[in-house]
mmCIF file of C-alpha atoms in Angstrom:
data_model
loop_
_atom_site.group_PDB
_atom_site.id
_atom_site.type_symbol
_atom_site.label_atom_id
_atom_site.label_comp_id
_atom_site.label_asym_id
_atom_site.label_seq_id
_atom_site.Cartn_x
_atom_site.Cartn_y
_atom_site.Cartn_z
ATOM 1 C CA UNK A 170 179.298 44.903 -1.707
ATOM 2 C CA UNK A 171 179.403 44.835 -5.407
ATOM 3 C CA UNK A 172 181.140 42.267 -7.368
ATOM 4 C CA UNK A 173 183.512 42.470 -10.334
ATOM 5 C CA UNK A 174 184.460 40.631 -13.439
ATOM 6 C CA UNK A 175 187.622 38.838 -12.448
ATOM 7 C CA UNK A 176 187.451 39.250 -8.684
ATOM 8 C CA UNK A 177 188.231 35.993 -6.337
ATOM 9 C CA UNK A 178 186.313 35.877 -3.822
ATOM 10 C CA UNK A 179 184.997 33.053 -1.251
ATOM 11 C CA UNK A 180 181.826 32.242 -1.217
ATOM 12 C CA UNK A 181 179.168 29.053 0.223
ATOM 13 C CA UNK A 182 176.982 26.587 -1.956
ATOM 14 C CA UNK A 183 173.572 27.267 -1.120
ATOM 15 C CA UNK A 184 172.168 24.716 -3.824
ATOM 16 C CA UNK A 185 173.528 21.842 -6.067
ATOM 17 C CA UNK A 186 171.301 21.089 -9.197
ATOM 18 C CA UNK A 187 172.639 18.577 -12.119
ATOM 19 C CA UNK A 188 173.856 22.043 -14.429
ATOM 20 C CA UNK A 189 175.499 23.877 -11.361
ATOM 21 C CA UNK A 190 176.003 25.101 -8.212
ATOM 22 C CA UNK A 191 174.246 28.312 -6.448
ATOM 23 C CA UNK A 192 177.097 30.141 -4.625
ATOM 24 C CA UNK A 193 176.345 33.023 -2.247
ATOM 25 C CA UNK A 194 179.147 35.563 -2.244
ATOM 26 C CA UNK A 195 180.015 38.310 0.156
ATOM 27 C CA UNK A 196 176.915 41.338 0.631
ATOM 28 C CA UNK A 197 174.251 38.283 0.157
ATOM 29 C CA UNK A 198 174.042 38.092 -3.376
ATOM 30 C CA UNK A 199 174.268 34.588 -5.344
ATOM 31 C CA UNK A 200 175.736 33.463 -8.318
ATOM 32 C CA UNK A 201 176.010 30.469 -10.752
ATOM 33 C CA UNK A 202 178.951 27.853 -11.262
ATOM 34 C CA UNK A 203 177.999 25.655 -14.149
ATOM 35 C CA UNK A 204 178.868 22.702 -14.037
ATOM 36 C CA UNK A 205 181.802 22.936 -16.783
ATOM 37 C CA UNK A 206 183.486 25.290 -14.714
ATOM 38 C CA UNK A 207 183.718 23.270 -11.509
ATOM 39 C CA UNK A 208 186.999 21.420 -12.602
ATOM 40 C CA UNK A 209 190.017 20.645 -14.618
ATOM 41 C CA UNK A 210 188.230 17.601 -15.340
ATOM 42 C CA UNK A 211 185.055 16.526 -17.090
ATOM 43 C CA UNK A 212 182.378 16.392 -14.207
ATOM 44 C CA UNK A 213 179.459 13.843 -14.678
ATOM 45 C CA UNK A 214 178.107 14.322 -11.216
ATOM 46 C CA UNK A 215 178.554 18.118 -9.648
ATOM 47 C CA UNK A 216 177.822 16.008 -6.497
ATOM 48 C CA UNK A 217 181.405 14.552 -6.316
ATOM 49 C CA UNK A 218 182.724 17.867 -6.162
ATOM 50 C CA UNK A 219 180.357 19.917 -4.413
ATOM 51 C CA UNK A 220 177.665 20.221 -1.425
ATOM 52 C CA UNK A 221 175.891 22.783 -0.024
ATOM 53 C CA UNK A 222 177.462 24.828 2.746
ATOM 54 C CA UNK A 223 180.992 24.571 1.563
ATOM 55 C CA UNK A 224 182.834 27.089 1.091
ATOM 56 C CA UNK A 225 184.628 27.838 -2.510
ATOM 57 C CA UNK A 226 187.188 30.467 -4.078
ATOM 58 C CA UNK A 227 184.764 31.714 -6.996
ATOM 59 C CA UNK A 228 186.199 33.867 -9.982
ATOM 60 C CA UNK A 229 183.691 36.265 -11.351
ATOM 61 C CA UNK A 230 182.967 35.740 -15.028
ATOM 62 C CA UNK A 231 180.349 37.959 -15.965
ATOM 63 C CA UNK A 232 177.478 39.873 -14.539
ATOM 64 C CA UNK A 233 174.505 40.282 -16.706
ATOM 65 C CA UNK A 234 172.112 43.392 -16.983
ATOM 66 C CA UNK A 235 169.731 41.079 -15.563
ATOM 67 C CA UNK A 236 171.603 41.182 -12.102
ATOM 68 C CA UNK A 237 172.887 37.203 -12.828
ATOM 69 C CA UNK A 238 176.226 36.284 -11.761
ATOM 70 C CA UNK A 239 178.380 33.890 -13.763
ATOM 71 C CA UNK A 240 181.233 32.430 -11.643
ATOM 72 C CA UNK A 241 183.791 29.769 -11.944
ATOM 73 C CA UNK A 242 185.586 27.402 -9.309
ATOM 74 C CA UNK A 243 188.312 26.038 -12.099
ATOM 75 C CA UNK A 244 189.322 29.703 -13.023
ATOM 76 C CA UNK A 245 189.651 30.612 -9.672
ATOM 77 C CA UNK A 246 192.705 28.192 -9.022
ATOM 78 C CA UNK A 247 196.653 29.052 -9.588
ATOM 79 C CA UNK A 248 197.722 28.625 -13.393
ATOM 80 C CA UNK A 249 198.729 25.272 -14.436
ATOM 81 C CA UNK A 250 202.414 27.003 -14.497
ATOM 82 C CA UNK A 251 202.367 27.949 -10.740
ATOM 83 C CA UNK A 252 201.312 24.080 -10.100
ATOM 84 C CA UNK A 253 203.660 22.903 -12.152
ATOM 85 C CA UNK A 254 206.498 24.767 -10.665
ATOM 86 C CA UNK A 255 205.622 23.610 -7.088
ATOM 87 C CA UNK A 256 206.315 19.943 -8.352
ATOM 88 C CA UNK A 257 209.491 20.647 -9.739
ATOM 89 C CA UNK A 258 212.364 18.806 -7.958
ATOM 90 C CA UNK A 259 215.998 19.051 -7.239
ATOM 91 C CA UNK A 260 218.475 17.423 -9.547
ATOM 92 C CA UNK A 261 219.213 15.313 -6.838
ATOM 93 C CA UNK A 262 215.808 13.810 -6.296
ATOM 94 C CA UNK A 263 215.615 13.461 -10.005
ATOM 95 C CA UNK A 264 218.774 11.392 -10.548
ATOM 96 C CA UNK A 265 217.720 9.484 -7.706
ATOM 97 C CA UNK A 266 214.152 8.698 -9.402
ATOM 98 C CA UNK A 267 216.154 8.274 -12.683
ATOM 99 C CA UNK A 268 218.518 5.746 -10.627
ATOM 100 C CA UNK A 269 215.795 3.455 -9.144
ATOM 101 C CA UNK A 270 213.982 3.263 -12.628
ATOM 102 C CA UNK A 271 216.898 2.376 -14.340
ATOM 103 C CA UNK A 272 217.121 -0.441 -11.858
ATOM 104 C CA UNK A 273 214.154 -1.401 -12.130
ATOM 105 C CA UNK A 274 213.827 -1.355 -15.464
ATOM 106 C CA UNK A 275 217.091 -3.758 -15.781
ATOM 107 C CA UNK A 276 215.612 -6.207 -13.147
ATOM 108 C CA UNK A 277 211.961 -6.774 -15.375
ATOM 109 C CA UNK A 278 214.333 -6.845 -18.741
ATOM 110 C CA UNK A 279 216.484 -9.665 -17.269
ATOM 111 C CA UNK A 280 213.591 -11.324 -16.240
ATOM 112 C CA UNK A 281 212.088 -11.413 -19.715
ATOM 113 C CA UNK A 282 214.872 -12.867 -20.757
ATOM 114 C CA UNK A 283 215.104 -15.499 -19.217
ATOM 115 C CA UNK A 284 211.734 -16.384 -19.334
ATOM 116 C CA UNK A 285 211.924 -15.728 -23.270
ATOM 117 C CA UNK A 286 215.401 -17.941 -23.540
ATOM 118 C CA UNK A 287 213.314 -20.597 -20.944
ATOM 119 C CA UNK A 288 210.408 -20.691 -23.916
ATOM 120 C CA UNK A 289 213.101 -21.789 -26.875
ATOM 121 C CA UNK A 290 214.942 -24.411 -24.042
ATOM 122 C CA UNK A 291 217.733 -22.080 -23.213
ATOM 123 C CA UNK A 292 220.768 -20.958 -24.826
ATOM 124 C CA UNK A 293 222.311 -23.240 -27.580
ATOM 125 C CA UNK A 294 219.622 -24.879 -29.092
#
């Protein structure tokens, strides 16, 4: 099975070194994640993220003349705009938040204060 630029597909680590990850896709051949393409995030240690034998969605990046496959594990995941929209909320959840923070944020002002009006002796003086 040949890959293609762009494809998803599932693949296994084979091999974790401090620039990457090996990742063997479907019809036995292997390709590289580096390590700025593992996640969203800056990654100081690949080995927080990955081990060998699990299994990862890989998006193909690029195949070289020389038979080396570039892949990537961040590029593989749903647009931020597809997360984002699964976290969206109901109006009614939302006024509820909005509700309790308002709250909140009355009970910690009121509580300043007084502490501040405690500081100067109280009201008056």
């Amino acid at each position: 099975m040949s890959v293609e630029v762009g494809e998803k597909v599932i693949g296994k680590v084979t091999g974790v070194k401090p620039f990457g990850a090996f990742v063997e896709l479907p019809g036995g051949k292997s390709g590289l994640v580096h390590i700025s393409e593992v996640a969203n995030k800056f990654v100081e240690d690949i080995n927080e993220h990955l081990k060998v034998n699990d299994e990862v969605e890989v998006k193909v990046l690029s195949v070289g003349d020389d038979g080396k496959i570039s892949l990537s594990i961040k590029q593989a995941q749903k647009p931020k705009r597809e997360r984002r929209e699964k976290r969206e909320q109901s109006p009614e959840d939302f006024e509820k938040k909005l509700s309790m923070f308002l709250k909140d944020s009355e009970e910690r002002m009121s509580t300043i204060k007084r502490q501040a009006e405690s500081r100067r002796g109280g009201k008056g003086r």
